[in-house]
Short mmCIF file of N, CA and C in Angstrom, two decimals:
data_model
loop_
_atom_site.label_atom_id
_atom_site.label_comp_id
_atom_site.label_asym_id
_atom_site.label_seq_id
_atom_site.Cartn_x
_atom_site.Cartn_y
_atom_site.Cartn_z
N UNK A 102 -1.32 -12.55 -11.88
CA UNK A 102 -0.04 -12.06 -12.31
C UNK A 102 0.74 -13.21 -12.95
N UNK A 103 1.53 -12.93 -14.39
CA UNK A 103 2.34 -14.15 -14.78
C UNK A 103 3.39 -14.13 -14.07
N UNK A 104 4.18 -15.33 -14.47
CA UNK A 104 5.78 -15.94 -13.82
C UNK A 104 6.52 -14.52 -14.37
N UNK A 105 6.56 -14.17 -15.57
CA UNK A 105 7.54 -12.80 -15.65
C UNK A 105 7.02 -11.82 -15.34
N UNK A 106 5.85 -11.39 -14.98
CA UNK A 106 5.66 -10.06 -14.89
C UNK A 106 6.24 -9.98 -13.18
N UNK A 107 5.86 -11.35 -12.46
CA UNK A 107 6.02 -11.51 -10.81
C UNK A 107 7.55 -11.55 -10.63
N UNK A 108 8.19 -11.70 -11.54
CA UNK A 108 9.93 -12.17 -11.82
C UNK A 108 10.33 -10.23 -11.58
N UNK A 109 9.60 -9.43 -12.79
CA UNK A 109 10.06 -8.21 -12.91
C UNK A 109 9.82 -7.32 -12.03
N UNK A 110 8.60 -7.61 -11.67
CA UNK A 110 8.11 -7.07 -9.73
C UNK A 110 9.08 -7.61 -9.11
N UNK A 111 9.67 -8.47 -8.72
CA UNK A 111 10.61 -9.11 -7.53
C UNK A 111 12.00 -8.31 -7.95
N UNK A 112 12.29 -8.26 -9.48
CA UNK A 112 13.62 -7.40 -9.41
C UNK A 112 13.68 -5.81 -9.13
N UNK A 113 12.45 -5.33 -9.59
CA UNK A 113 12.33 -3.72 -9.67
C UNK A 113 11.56 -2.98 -8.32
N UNK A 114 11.38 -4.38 -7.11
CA UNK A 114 11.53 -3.40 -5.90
C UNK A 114 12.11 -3.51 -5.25
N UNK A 115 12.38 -2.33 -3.97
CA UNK A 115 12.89 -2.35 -2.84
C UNK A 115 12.30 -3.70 -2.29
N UNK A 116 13.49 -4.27 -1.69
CA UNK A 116 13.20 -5.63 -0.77
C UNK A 116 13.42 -5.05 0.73
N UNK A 117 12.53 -5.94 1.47
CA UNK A 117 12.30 -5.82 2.70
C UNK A 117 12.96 -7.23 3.07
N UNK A 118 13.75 -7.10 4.33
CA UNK A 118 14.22 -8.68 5.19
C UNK A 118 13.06 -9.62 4.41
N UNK A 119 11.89 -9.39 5.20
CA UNK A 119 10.46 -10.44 5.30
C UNK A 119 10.30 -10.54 3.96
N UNK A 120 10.46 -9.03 2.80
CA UNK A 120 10.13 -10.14 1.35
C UNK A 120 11.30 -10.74 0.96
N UNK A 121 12.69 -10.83 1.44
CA UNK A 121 13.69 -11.28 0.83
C UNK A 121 13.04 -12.86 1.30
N UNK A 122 12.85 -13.08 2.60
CA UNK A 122 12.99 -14.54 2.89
C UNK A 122 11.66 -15.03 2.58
N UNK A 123 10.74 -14.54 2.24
CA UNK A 123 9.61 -14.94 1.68
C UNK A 123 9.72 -15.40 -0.05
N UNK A 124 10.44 -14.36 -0.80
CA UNK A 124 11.07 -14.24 -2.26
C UNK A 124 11.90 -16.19 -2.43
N UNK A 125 13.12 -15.87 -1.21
CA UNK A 125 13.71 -17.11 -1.00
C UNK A 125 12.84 -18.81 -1.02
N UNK A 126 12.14 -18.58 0.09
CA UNK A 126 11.29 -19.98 0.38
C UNK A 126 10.49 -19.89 -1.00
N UNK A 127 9.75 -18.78 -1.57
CA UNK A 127 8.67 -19.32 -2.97
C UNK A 127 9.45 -19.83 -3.50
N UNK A 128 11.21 -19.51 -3.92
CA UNK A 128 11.93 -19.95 -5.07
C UNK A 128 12.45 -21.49 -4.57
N UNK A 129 12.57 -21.55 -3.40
CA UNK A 129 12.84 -22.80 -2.88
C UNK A 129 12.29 -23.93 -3.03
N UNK A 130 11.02 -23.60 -2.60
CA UNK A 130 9.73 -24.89 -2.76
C UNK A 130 9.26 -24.65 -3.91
N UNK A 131 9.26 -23.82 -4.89
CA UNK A 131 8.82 -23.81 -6.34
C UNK A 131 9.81 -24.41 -7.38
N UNK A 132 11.37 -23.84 -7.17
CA UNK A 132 11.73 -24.08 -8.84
C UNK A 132 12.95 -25.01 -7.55
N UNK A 133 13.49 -24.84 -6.27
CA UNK A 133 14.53 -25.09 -5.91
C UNK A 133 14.33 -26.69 -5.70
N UNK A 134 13.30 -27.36 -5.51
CA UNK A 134 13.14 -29.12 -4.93
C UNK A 134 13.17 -28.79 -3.52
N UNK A 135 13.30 -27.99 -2.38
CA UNK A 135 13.06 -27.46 -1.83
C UNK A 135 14.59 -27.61 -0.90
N UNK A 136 14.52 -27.21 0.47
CA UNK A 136 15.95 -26.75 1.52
C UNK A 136 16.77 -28.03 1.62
N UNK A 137 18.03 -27.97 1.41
CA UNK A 137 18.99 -28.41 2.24
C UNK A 137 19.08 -28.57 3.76
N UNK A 138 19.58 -29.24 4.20
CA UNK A 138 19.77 -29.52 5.43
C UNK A 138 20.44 -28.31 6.18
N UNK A 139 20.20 -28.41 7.24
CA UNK A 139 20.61 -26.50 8.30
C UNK A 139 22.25 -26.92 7.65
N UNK A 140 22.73 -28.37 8.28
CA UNK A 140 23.82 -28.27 8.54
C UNK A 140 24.57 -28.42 6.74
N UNK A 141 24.00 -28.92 5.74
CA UNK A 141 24.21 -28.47 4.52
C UNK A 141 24.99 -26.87 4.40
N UNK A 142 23.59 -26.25 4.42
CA UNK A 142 23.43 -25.00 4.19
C UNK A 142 24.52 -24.24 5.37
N UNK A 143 24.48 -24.67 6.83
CA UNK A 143 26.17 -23.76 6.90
C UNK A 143 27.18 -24.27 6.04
N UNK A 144 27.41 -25.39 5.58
CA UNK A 144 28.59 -25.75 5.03
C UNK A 144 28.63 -24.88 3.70
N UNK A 145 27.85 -24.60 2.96
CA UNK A 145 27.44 -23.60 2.17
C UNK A 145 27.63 -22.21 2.38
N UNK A 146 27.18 -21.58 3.61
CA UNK A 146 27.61 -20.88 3.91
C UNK A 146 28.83 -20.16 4.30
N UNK A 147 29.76 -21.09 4.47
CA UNK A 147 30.96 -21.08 5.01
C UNK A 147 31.79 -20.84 3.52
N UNK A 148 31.15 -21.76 2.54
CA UNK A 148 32.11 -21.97 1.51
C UNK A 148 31.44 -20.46 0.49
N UNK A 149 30.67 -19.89 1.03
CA UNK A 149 29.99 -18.79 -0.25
C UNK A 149 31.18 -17.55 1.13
N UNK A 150 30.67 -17.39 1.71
CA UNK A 150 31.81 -16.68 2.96
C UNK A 150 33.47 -16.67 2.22
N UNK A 151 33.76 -18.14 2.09
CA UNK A 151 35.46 -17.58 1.59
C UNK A 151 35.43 -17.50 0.51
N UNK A 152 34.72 -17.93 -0.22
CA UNK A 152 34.42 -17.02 -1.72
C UNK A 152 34.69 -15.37 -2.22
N UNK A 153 33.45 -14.59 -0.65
CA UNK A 153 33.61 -13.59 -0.64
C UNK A 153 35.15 -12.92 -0.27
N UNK A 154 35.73 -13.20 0.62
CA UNK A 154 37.07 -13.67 1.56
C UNK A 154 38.05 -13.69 -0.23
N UNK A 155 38.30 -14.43 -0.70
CA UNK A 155 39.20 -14.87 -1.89
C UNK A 155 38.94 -13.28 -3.20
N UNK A 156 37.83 -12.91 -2.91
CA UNK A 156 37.28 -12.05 -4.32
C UNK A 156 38.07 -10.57 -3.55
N UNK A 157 37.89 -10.16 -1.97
CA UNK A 157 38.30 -9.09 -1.37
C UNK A 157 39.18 -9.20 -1.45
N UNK A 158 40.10 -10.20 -1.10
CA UNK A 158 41.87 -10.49 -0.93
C UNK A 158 42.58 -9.93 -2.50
N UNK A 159 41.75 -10.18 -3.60
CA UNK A 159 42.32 -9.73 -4.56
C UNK A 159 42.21 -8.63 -4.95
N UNK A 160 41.13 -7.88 -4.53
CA UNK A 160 40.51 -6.65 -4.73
C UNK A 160 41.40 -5.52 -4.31
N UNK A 161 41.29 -6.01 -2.61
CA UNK A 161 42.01 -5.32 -1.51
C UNK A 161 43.14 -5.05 -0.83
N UNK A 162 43.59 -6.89 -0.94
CA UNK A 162 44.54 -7.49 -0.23
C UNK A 162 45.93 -7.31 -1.18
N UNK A 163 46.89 -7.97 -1.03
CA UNK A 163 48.26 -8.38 -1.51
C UNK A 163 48.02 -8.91 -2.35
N UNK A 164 47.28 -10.12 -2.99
CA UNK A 164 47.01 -11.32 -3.55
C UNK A 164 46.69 -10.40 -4.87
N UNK A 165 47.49 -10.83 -6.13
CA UNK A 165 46.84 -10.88 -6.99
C UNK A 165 45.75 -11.52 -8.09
N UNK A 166 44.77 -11.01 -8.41
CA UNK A 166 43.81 -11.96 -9.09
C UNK A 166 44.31 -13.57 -9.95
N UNK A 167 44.26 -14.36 -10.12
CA UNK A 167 44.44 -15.02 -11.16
C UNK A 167 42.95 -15.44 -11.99
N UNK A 168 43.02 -15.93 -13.39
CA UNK A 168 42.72 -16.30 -13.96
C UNK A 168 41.05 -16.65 -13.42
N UNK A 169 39.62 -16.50 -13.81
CA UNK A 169 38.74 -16.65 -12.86
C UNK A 169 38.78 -16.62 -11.63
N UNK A 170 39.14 -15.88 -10.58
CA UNK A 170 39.20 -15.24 -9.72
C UNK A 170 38.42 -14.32 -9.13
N UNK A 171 37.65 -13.57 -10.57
CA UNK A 171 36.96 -12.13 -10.15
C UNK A 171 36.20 -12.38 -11.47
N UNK A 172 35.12 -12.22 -11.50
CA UNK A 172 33.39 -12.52 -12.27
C UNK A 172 33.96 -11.67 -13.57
N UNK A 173 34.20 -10.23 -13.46
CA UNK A 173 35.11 -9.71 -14.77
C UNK A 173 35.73 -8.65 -14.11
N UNK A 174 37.29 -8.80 -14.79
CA UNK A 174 38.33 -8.49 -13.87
C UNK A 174 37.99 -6.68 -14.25
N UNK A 175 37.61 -6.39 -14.99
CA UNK A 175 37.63 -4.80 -15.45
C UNK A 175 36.43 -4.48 -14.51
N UNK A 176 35.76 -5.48 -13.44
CA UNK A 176 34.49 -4.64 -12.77
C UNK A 176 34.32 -5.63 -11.09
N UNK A 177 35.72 -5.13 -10.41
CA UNK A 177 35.98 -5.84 -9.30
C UNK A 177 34.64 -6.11 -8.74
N UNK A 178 33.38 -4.94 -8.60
CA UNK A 178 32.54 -4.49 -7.81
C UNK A 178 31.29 -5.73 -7.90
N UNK A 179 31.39 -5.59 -9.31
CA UNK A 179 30.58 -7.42 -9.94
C UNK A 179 30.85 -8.49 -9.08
N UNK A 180 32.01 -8.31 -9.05
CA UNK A 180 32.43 -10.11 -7.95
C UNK A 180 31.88 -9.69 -6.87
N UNK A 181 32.42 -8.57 -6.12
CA UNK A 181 31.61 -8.48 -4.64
C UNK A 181 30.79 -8.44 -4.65
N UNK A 182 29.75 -7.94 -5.21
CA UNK A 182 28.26 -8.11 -5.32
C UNK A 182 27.86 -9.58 -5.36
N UNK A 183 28.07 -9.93 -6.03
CA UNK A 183 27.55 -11.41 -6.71
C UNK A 183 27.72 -12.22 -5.12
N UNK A 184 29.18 -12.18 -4.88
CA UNK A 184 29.44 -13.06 -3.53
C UNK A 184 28.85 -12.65 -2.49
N UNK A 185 28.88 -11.27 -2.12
CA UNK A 185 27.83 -10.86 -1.02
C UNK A 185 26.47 -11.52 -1.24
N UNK A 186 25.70 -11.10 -2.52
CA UNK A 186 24.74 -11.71 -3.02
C UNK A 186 24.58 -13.22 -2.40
N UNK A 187 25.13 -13.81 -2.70
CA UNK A 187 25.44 -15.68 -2.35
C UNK A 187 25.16 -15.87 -0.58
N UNK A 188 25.79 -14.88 -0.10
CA UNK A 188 26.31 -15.35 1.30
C UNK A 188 24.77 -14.94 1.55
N UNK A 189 23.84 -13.61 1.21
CA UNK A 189 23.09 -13.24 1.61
C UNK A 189 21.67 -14.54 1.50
N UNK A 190 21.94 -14.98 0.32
CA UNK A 190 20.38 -16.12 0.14
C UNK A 190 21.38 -17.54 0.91
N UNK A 191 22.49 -17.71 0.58
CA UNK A 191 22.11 -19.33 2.23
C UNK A 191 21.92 -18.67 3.85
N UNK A 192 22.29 -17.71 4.22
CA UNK A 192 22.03 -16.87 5.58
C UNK A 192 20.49 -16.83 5.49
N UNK A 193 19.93 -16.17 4.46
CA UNK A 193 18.27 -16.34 4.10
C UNK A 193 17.32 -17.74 4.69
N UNK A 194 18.21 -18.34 3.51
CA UNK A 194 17.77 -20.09 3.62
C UNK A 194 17.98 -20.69 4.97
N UNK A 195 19.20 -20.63 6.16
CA UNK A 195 19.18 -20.70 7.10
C UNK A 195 18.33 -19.62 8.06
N UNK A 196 17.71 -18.66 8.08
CA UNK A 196 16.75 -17.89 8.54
C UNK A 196 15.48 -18.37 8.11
N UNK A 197 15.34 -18.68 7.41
CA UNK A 197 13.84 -19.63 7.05
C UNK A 197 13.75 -20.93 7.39
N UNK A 198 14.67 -21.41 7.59
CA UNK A 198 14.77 -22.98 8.16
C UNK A 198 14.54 -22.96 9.34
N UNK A 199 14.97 -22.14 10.38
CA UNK A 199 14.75 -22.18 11.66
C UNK A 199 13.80 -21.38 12.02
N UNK A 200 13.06 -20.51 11.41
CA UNK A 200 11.79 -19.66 11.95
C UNK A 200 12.51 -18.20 12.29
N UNK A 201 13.22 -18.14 12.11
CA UNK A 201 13.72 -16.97 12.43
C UNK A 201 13.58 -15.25 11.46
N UNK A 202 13.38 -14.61 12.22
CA UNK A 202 12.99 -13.37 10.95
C UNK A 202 13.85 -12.53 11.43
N UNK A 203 14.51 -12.08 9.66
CA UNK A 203 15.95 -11.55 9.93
C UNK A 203 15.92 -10.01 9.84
N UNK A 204 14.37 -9.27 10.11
CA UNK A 204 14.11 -7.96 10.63
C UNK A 204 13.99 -7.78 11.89
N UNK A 205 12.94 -8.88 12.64
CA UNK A 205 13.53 -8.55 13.77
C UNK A 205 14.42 -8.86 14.26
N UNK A 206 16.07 -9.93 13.83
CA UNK A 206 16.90 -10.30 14.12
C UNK A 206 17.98 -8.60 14.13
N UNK A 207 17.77 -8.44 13.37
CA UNK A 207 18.62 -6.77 12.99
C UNK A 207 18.26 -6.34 13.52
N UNK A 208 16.98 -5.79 13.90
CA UNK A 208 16.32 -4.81 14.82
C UNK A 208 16.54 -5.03 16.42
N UNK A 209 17.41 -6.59 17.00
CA UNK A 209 17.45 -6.86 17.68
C UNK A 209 19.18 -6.31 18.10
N UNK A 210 19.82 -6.46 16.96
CA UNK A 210 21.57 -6.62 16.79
C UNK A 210 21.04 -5.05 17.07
N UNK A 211 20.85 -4.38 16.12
CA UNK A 211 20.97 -2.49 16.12
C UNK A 211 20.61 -2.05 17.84
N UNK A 212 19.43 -2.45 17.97
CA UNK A 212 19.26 -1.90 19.60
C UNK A 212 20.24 -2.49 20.94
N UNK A 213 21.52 -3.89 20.63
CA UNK A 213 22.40 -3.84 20.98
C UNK A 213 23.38 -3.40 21.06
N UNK A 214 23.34 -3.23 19.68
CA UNK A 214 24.92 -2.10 19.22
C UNK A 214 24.00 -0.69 20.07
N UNK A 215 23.40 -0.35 19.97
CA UNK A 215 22.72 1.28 19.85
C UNK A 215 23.56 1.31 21.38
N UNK A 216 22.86 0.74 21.92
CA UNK A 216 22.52 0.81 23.68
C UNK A 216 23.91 0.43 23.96
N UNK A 217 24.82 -0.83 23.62
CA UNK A 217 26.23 -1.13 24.38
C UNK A 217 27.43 0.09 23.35
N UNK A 218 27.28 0.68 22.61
CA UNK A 218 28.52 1.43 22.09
C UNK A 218 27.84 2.95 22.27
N UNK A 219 26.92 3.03 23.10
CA UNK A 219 26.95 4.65 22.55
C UNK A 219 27.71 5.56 22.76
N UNK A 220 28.29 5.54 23.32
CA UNK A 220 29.64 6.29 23.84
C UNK A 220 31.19 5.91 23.52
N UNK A 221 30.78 4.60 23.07
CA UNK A 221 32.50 3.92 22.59
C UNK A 221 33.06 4.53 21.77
N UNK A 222 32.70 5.09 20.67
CA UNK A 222 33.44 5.31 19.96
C UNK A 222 33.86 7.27 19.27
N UNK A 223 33.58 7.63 20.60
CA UNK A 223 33.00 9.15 21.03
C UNK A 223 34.82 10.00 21.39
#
């Protein structure tokens, strides 16, 4: 398979957790020079987080946009995407750094939520 045809497969399917963080590490150790440090990558995380945080506040909040603020102001939905997007590959990158797999990490959160709220909110 070439670099674009494997590029157009990676955009035109459904992703799974395991191929997202698999997708992640090839791009990492291939085109990226490879991971940042854990504690890098929260600091990264933190800063792609109020990113998202700054793009909602204008969206949502009181705050009006200024000037680059929002990816294009006629398509709020672009910025959130994009920033969700962001927060989602360093959370990735920190899930691959530590061994951790973020299907069964969910599958772990859901059967907590399942089992401690089933009735909470009834």
């Amino acid at each position: 398979m070439t670099q674009n045809s494997d590029r157009k497969t990676c955009a035109d399917r459904s992703r799974t957790l395991a191929v997202m963080q698999r997708d992640v590490d090839r791009w990492i150790q291939g085109i990226g020079g490879g991971y940042f440090s854990e504690l890098t990558n929260m600091c990264l995380l933190t800063e792609e987080t109020g990113e998202l945080a700054r793009v909602i506040a204008r969206v949502y909040g009181d705050q009006v946009a200024k000037r680059g603020d929002l990816r294009d102001p006629d398509d709020a939905k672009a910025s959130i995407r994009e920033e969700i997007a962001d927060v989602l590959w360093v959370l990735t990158c920190l899930a691959n750094q530590t061994g951790i797999s973020l299907e069964e990490a969910f599958a772990e959160t859901m059967r907590k939520k399942t089992t401690r709220d089933a009735d909470r909110f009834k």
